[in-house]
mmCIF file of C-alpha atoms in Angstrom:
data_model
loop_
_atom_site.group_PDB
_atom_site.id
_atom_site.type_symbol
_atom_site.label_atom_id
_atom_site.label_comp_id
_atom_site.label_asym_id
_atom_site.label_seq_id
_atom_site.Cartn_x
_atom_site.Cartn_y
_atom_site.Cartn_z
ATOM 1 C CA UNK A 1 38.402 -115.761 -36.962
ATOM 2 C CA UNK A 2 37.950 -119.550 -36.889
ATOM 3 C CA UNK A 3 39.167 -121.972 -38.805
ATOM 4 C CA UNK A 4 40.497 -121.205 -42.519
ATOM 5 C CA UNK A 5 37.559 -118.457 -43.032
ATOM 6 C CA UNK A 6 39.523 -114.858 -42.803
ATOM 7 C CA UNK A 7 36.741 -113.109 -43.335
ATOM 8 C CA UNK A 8 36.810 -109.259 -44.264
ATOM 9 C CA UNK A 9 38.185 -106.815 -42.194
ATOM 10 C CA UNK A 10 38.281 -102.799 -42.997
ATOM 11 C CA UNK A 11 39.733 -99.938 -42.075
ATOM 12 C CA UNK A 12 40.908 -99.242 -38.415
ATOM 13 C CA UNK A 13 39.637 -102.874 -37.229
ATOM 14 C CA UNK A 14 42.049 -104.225 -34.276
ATOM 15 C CA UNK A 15 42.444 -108.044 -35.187
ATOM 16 C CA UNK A 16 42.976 -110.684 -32.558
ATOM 17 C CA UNK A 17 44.564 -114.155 -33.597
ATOM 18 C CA UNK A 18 45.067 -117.273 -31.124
ATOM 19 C CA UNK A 19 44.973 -120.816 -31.167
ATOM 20 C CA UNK A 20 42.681 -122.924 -29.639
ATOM 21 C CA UNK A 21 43.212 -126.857 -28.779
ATOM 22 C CA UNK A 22 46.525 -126.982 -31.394
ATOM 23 C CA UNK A 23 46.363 -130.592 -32.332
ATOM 24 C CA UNK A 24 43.738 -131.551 -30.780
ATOM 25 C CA UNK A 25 45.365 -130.744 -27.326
ATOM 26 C CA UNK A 26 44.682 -128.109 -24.410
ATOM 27 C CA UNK A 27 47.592 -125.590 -24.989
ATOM 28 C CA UNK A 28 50.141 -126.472 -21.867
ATOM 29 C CA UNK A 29 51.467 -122.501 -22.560
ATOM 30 C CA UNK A 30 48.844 -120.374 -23.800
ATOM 31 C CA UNK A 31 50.892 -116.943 -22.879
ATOM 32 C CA UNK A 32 52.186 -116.783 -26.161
ATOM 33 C CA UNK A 33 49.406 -117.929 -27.859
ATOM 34 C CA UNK A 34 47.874 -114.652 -29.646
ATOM 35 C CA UNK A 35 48.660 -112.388 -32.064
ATOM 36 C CA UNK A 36 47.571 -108.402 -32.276
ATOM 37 C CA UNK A 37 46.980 -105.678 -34.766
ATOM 38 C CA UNK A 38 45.382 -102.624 -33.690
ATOM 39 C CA UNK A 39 43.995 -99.841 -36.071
ATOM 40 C CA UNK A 40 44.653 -102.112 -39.294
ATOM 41 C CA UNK A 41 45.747 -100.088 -42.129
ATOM 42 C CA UNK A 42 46.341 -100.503 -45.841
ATOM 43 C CA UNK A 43 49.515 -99.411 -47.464
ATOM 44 C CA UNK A 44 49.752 -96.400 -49.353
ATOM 45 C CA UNK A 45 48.767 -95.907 -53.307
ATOM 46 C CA UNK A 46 48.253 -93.293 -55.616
ATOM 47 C CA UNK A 47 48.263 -89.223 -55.055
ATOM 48 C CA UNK A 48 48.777 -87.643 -51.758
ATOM 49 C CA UNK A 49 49.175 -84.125 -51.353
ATOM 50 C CA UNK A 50 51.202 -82.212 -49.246
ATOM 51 C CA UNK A 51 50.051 -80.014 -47.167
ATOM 52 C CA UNK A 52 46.132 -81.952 -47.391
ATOM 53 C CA UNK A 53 46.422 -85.710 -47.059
ATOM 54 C CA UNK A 54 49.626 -85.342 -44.899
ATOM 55 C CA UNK A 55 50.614 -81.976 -42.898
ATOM 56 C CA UNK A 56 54.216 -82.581 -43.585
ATOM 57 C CA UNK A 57 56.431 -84.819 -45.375
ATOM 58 C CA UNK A 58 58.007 -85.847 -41.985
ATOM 59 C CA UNK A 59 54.155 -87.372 -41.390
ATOM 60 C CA UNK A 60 53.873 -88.954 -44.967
ATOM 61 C CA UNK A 61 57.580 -90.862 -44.346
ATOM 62 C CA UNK A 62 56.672 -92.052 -41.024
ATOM 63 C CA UNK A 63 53.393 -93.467 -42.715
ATOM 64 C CA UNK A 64 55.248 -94.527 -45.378
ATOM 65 C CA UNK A 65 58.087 -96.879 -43.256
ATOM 66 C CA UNK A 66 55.920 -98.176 -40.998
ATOM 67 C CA UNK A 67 52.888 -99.233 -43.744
ATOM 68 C CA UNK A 68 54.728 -99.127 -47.030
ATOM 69 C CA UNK A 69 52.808 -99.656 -50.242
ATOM 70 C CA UNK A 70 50.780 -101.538 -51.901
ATOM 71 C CA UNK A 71 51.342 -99.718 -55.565
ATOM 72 C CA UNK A 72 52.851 -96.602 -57.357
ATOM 73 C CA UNK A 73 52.775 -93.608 -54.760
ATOM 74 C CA UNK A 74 52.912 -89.750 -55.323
ATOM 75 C CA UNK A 75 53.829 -87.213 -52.950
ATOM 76 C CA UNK A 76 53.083 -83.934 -54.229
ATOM 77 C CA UNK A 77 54.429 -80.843 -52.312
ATOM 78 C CA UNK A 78 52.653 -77.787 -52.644
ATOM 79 C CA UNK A 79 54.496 -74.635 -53.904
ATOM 80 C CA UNK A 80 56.646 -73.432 -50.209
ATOM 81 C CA UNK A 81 59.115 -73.922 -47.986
ATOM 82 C CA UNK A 82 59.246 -77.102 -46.155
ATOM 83 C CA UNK A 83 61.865 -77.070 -42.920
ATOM 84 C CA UNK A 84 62.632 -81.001 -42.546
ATOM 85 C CA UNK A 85 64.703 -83.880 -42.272
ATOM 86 C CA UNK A 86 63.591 -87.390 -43.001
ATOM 87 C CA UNK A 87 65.129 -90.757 -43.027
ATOM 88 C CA UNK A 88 63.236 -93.449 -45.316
ATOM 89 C CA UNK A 89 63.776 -97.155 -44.652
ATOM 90 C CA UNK A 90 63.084 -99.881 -46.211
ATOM 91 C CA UNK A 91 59.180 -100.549 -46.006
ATOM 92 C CA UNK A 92 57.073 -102.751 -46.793
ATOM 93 C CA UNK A 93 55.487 -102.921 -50.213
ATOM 94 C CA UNK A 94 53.720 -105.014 -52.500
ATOM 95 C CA UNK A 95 55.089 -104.536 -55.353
ATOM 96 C CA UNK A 96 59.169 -104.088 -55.916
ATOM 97 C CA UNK A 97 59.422 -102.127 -58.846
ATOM 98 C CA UNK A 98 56.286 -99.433 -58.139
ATOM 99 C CA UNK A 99 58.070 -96.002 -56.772
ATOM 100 C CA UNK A 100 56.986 -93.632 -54.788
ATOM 101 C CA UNK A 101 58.036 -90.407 -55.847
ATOM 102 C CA UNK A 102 58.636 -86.713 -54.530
ATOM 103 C CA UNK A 103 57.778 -84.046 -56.616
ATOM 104 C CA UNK A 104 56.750 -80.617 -56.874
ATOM 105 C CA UNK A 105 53.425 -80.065 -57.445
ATOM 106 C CA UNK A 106 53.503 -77.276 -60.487
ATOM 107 C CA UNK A 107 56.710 -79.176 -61.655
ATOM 108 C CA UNK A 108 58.591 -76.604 -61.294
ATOM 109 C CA UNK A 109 61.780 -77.238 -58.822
ATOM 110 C CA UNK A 110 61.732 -73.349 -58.035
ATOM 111 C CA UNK A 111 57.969 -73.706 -56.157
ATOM 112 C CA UNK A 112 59.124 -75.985 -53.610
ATOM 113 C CA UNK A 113 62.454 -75.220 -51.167
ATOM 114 C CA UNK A 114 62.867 -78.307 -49.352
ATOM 115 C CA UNK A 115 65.526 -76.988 -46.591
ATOM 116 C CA UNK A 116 66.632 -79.091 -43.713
ATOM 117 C CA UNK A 117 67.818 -75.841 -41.322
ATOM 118 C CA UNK A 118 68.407 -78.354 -37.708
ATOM 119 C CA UNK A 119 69.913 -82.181 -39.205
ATOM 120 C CA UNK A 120 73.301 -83.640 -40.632
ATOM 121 C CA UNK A 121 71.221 -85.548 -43.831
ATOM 122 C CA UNK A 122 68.031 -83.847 -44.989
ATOM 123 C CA UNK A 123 66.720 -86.458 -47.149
ATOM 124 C CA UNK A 124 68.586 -89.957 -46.123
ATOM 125 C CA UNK A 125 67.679 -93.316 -47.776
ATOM 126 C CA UNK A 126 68.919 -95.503 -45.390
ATOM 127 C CA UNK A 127 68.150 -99.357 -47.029
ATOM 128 C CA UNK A 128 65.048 -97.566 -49.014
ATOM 129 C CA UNK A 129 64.630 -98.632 -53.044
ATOM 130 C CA UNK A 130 62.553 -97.129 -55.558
ATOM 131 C CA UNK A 131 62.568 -93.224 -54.065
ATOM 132 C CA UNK A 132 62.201 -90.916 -57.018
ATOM 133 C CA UNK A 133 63.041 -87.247 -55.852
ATOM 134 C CA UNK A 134 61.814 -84.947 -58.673
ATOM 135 C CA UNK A 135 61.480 -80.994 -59.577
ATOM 136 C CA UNK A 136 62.374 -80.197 -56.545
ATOM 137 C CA UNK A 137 64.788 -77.838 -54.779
ATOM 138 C CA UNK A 138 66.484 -79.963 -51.465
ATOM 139 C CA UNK A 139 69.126 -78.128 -49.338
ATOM 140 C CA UNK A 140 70.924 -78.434 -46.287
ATOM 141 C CA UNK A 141 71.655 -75.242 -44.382
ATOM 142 C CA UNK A 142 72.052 -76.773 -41.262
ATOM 143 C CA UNK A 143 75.082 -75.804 -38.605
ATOM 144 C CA UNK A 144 76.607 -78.698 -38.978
ATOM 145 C CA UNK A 145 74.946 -80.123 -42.000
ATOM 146 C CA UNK A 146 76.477 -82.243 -44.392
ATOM 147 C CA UNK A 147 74.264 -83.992 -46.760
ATOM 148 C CA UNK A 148 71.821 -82.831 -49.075
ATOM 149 C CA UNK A 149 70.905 -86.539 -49.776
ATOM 150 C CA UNK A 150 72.144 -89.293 -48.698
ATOM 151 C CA UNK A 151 72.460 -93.187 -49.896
ATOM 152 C CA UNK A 152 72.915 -96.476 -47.827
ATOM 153 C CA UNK A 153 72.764 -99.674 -46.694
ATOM 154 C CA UNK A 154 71.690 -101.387 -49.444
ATOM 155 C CA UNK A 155 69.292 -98.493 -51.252
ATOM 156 C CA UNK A 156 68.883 -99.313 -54.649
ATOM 157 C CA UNK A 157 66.875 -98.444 -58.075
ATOM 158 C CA UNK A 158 66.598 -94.763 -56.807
ATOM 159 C CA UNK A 159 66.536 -91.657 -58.451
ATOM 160 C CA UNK A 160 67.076 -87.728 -58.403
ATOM 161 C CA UNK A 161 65.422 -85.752 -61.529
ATOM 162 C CA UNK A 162 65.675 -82.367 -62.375
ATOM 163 C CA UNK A 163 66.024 -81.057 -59.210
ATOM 164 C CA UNK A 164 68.023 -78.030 -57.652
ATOM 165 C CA UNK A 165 70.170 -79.640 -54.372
ATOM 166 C CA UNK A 166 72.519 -77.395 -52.704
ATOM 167 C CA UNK A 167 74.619 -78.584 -49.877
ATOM 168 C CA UNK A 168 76.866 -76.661 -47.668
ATOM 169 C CA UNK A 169 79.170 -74.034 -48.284
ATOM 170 C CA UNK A 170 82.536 -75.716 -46.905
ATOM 171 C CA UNK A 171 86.398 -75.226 -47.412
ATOM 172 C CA UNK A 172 87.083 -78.634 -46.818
ATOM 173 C CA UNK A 173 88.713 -82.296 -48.826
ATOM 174 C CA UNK A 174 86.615 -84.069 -46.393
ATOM 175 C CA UNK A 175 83.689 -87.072 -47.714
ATOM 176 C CA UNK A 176 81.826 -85.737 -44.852
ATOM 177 C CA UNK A 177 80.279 -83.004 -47.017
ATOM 178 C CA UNK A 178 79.108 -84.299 -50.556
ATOM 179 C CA UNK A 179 76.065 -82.828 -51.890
ATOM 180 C CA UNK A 180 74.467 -85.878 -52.969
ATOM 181 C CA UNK A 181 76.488 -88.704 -50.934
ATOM 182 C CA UNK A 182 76.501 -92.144 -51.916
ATOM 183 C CA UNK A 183 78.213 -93.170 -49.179
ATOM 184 C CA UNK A 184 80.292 -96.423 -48.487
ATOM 185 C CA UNK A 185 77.945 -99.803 -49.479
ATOM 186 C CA UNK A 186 76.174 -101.584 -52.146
ATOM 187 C CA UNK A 187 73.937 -99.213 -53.799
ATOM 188 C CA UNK A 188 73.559 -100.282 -56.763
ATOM 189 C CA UNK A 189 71.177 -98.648 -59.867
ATOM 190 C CA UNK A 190 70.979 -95.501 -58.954
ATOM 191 C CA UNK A 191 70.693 -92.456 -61.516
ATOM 192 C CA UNK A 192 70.939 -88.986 -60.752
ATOM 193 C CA UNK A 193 70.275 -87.365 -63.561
ATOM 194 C CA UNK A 194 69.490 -83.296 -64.788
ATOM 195 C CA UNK A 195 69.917 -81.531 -61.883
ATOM 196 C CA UNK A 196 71.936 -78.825 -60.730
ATOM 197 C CA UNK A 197 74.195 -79.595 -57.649
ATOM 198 C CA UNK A 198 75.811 -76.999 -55.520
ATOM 199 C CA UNK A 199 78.698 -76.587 -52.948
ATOM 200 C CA UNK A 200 79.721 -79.369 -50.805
ATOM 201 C CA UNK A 201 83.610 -80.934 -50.274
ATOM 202 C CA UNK A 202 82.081 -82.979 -53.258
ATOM 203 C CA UNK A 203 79.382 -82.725 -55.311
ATOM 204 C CA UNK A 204 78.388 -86.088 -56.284
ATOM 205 C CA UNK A 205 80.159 -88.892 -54.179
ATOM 206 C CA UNK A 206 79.981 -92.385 -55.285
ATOM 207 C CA UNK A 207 82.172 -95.233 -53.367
ATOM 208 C CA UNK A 208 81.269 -98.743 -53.337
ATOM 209 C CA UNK A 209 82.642 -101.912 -50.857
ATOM 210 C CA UNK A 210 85.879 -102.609 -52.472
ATOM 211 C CA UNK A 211 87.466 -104.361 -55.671
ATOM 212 C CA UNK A 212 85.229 -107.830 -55.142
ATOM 213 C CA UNK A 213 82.117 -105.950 -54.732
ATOM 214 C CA UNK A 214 81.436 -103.400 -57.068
ATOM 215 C CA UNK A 215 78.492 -100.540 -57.066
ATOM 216 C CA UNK A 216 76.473 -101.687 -60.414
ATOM 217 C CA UNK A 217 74.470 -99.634 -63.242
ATOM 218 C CA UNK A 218 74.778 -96.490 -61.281
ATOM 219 C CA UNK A 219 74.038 -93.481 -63.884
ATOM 220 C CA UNK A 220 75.701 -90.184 -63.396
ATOM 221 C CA UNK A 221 74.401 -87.711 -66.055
ATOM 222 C CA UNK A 222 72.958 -84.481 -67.655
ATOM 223 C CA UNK A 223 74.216 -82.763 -64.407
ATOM 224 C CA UNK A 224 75.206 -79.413 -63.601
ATOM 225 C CA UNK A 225 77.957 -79.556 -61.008
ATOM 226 C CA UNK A 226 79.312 -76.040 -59.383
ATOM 227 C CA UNK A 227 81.195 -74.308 -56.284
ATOM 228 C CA UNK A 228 82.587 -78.249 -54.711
ATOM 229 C CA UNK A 229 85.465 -77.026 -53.172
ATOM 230 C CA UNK A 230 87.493 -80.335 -53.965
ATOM 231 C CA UNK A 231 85.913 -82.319 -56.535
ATOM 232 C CA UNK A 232 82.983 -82.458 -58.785
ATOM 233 C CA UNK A 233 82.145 -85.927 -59.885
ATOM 234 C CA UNK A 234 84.209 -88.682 -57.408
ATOM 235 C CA UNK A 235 83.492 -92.367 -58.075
ATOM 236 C CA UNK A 236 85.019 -95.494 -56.607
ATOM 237 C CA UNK A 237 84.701 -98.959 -56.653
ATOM 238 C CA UNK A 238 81.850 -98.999 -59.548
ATOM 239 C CA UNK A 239 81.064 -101.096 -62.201
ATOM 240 C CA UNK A 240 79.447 -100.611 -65.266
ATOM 241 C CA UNK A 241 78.931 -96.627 -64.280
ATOM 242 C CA UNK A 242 77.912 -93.785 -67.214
ATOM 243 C CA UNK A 243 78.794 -90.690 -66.636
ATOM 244 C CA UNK A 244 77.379 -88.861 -69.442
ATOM 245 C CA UNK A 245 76.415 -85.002 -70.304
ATOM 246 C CA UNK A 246 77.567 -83.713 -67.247
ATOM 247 C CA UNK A 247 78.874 -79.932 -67.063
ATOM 248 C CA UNK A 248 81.525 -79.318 -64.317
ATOM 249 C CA UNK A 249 82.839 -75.947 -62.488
ATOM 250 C CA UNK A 250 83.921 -74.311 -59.583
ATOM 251 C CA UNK A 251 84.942 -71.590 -57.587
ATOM 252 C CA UNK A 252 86.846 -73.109 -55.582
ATOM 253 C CA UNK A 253 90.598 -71.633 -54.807
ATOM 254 C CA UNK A 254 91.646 -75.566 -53.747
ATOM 255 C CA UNK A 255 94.887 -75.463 -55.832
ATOM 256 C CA UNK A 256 94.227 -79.499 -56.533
ATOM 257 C CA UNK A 257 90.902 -79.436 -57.586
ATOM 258 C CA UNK A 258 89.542 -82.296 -59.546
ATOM 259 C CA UNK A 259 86.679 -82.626 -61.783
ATOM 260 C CA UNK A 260 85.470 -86.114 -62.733
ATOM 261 C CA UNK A 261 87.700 -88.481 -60.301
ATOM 262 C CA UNK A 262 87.466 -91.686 -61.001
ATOM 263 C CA UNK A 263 89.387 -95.476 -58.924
ATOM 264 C CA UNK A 264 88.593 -98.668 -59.362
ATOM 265 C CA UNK A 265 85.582 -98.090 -62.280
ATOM 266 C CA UNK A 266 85.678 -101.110 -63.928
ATOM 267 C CA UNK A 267 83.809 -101.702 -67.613
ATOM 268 C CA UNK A 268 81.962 -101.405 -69.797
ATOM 269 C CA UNK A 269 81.587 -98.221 -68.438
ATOM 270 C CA UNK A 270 81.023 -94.583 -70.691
ATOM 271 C CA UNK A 271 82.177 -90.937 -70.298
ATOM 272 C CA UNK A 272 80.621 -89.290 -73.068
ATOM 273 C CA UNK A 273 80.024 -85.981 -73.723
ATOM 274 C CA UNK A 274 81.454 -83.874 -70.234
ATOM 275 C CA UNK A 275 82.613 -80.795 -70.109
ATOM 276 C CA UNK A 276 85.018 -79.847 -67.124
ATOM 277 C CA UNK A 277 86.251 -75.912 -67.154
ATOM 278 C CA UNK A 278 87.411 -73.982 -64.807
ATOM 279 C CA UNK A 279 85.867 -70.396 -63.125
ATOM 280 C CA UNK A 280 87.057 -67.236 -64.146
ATOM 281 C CA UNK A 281 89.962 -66.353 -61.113
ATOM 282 C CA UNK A 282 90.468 -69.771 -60.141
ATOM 283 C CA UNK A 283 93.441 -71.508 -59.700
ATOM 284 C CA UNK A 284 90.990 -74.404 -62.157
ATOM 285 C CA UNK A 285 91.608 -77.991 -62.392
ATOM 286 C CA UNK A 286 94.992 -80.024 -61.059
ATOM 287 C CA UNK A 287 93.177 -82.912 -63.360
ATOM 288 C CA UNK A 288 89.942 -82.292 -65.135
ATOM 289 C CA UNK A 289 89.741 -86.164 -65.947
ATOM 290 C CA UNK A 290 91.395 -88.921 -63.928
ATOM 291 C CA UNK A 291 91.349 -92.550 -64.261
ATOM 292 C CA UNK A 292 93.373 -94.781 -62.280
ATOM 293 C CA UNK A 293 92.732 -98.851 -61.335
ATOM 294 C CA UNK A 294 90.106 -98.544 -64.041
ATOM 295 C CA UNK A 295 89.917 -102.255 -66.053
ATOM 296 C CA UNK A 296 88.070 -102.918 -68.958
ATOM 297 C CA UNK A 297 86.850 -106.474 -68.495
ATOM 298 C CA UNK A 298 85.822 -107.283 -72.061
ATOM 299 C CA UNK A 299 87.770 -106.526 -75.543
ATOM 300 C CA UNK A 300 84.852 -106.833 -77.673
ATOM 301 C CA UNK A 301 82.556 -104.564 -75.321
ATOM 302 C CA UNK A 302 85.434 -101.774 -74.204
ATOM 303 C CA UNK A 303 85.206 -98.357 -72.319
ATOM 304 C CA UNK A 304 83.691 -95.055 -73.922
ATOM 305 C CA UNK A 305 85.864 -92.216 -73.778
ATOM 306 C CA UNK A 306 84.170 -89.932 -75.981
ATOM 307 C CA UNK A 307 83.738 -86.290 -77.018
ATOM 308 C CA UNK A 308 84.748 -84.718 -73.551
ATOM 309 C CA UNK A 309 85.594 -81.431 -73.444
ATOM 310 C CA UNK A 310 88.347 -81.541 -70.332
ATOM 311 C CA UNK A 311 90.136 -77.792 -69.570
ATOM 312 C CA UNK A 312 93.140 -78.201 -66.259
ATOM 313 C CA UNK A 313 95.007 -75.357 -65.202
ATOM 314 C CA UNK A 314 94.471 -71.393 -65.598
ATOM 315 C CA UNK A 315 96.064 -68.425 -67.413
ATOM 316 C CA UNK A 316 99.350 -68.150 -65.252
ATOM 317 C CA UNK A 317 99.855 -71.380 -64.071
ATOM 318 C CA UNK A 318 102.910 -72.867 -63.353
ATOM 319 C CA UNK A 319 102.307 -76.646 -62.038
ATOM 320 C CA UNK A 320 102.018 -79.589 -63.535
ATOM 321 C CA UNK A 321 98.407 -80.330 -64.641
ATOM 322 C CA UNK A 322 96.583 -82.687 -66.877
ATOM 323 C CA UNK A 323 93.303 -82.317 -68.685
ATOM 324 C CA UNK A 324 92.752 -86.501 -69.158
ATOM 325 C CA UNK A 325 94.832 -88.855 -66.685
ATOM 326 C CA UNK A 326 94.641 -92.355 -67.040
ATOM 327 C CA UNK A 327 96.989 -95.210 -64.302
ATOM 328 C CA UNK A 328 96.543 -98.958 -64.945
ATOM 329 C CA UNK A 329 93.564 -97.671 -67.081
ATOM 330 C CA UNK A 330 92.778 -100.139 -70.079
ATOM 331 C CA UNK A 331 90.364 -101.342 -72.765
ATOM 332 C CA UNK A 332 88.913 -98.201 -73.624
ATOM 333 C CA UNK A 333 88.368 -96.457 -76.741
ATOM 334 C CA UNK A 334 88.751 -92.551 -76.514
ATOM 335 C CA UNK A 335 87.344 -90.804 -79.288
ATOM 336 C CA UNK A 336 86.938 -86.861 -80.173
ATOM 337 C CA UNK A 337 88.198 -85.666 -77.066
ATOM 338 C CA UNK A 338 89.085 -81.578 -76.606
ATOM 339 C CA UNK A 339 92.234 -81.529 -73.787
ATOM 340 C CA UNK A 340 93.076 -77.977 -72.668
ATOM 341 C CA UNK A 341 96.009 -77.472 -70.228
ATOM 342 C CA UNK A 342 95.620 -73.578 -70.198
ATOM 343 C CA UNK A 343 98.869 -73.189 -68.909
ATOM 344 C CA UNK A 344 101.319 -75.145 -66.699
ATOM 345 C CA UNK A 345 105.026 -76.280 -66.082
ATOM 346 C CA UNK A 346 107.095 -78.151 -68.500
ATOM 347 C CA UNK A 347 105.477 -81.676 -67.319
ATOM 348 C CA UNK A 348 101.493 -80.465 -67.647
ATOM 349 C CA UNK A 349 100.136 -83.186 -70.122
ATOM 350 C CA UNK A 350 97.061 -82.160 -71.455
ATOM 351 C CA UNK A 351 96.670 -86.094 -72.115
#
């Protein structure tokens, strides 16, 4: 290539780029003069399969961080069991906002059991944007094991639809062991949405950088949330967050079990429409609903509190429980809420 003529190059060509004579004198060092690609390829577009274009999906994410994309990708799984762990970066890609997306390939989340048997994270999105994870069933059975998915550094705009993720069966309060982790960092737009999560410490974790730097947009709905062992829905240090639709449960026999936990959640943000209840022979919910640190930031635009059904305590009890807690909680209108304290001591509140 000479000149300002690139020419046209194809497939698997090696290129080779030096300098010759730079202005118009011999090159006194001409050991770091050139530039090589071998085996040039083009980023990835449209529908792969899996098994068929790639064997695994461990071979279609290694593609994937080291080429990235050029436009909107597909992975579709074939209907089986798939035993891998993966960690996507962030890649290359052409354009910001086209996803690439995971999904079964009948679109049904039953066809396809994604389970991680060997790793800590099965699917980790470590920096990565734009991942869409959908109809799919991702577990983590690993000895071990502690994420179904995980979010970080910086991975942003992604989202998990309709989908079956189980994480590990665990009597533990740790954060070690969400389900779905969105662990400590800026990961902001994110929306997890329709699926049904299972076991972990937690099910969904959500914790941001601190009170300066906020998680935005994050969207937490139309989940079914079961067997945590310490509490369903936990977010901190998020702005602007909905947490909408979501149904809540365990069987957990944690006597301080909490449902939707939420610290430092700051506004406009909306709870509308959960419903937190507790499992036949439980000891249920210390607090179904908590809010503390939570600031409204605008009179005129103010927190949705609406049409919750929150349940705390069980047949029996005798502690002090509260279906909806709010601490330094303000601007927010709460409409049409049902609070159940089932049974407790003389200070349960069920608001």
């Amino acid at each position: 290539v000479a000149g300002t003529n690139a020419g046209s190059f194809a497939q698997g060509d090696d290129i080779v780029v030096y300098t010759t004579n730079p202005n118009g004198v011999v090159d006194s060092l001409a050991l770091n003069d050139t530039v090589t690609l071998l085996g040039l390829t083009s980023g990835l577009s449209g529908i792969y399969n899996i098994p068929g274009d790639f064997a695994t999906i461990t071979g279609a994410v290694d593609t994937l961080n080291i080429f990235g994309t050029c436009d909107t990708t597909w992975f579709r799984l074939a209907t089986g069991t798939y035993d891998e762990a993966v960690e996507v970066l962030e890649f290359p890609r052409y354009s910001a906002g086209s996803p690439v997306i995971f999904q079964s390939a009948t679109g049904d989340s039953a066809d396809v059991m994604w389970d991680n048997t060997t790793a800590q994270v099965t699917i980790d999105l470590n920096g990565a944007d734009y991942i869409w994870m959908e109809d799919l069933t991702i577990k983590n059975s690993a000895a071990g094991g502690r994420n179904a998915i995980r979010l970080s550094n910086g991975a942003d705009y992604n989202k998990v639809m309709n989908s079956h993720i189980i994480g590990v069966s665990i009597n533990s309060t740790s954060n070690l062991y969400p389900v779905i982790n969105n662990a400590s960092g800026l990961d902001v737009y994110n929306e997890i949405v329709g699926n049904r999560v299972v076991g972990g410490s937690y099910g969904i974790y959500s914790y941001g950088v601190g009170t300066t730097n906020l998680e935005m947009g994050n969207i937490v709905s139309n989940n079914t949330v079961v067997d945590f062992y310490y509490m369903g829905l936990y977010n901190y240090y998020q702005d602007g967050i909905h947490v909408n639709g979501n149904s809540v449960t365990s069987n957990s026999v944690y006597t301080s079990m909490y449902g939707i936990y939420n610290y430092y959640c700051n506004g406009p943000v909306e709870y509308v429409g959960n419903h937190v209840y507790p499992t036949e022979g439980t000891d249920g919910f210390y607090m179904a609903m908590y809010f503390s640190q939570s600031l409204g930031n605008d009179p005129f635009n103010r927190d949705l509190i609406a049409n919750n059904i929150l349940i705390a305590g069980r047949q029996g009890e005798t502690g002090t429980v509260y279906g909806l807690y709010m601490a330094n909680a303000d601007m927010k209108n709460i409409y049409h809420n049902t609070c159940i304290v089932l049974d407790g001591g003389v200070s349960a509140r069920a608001v």
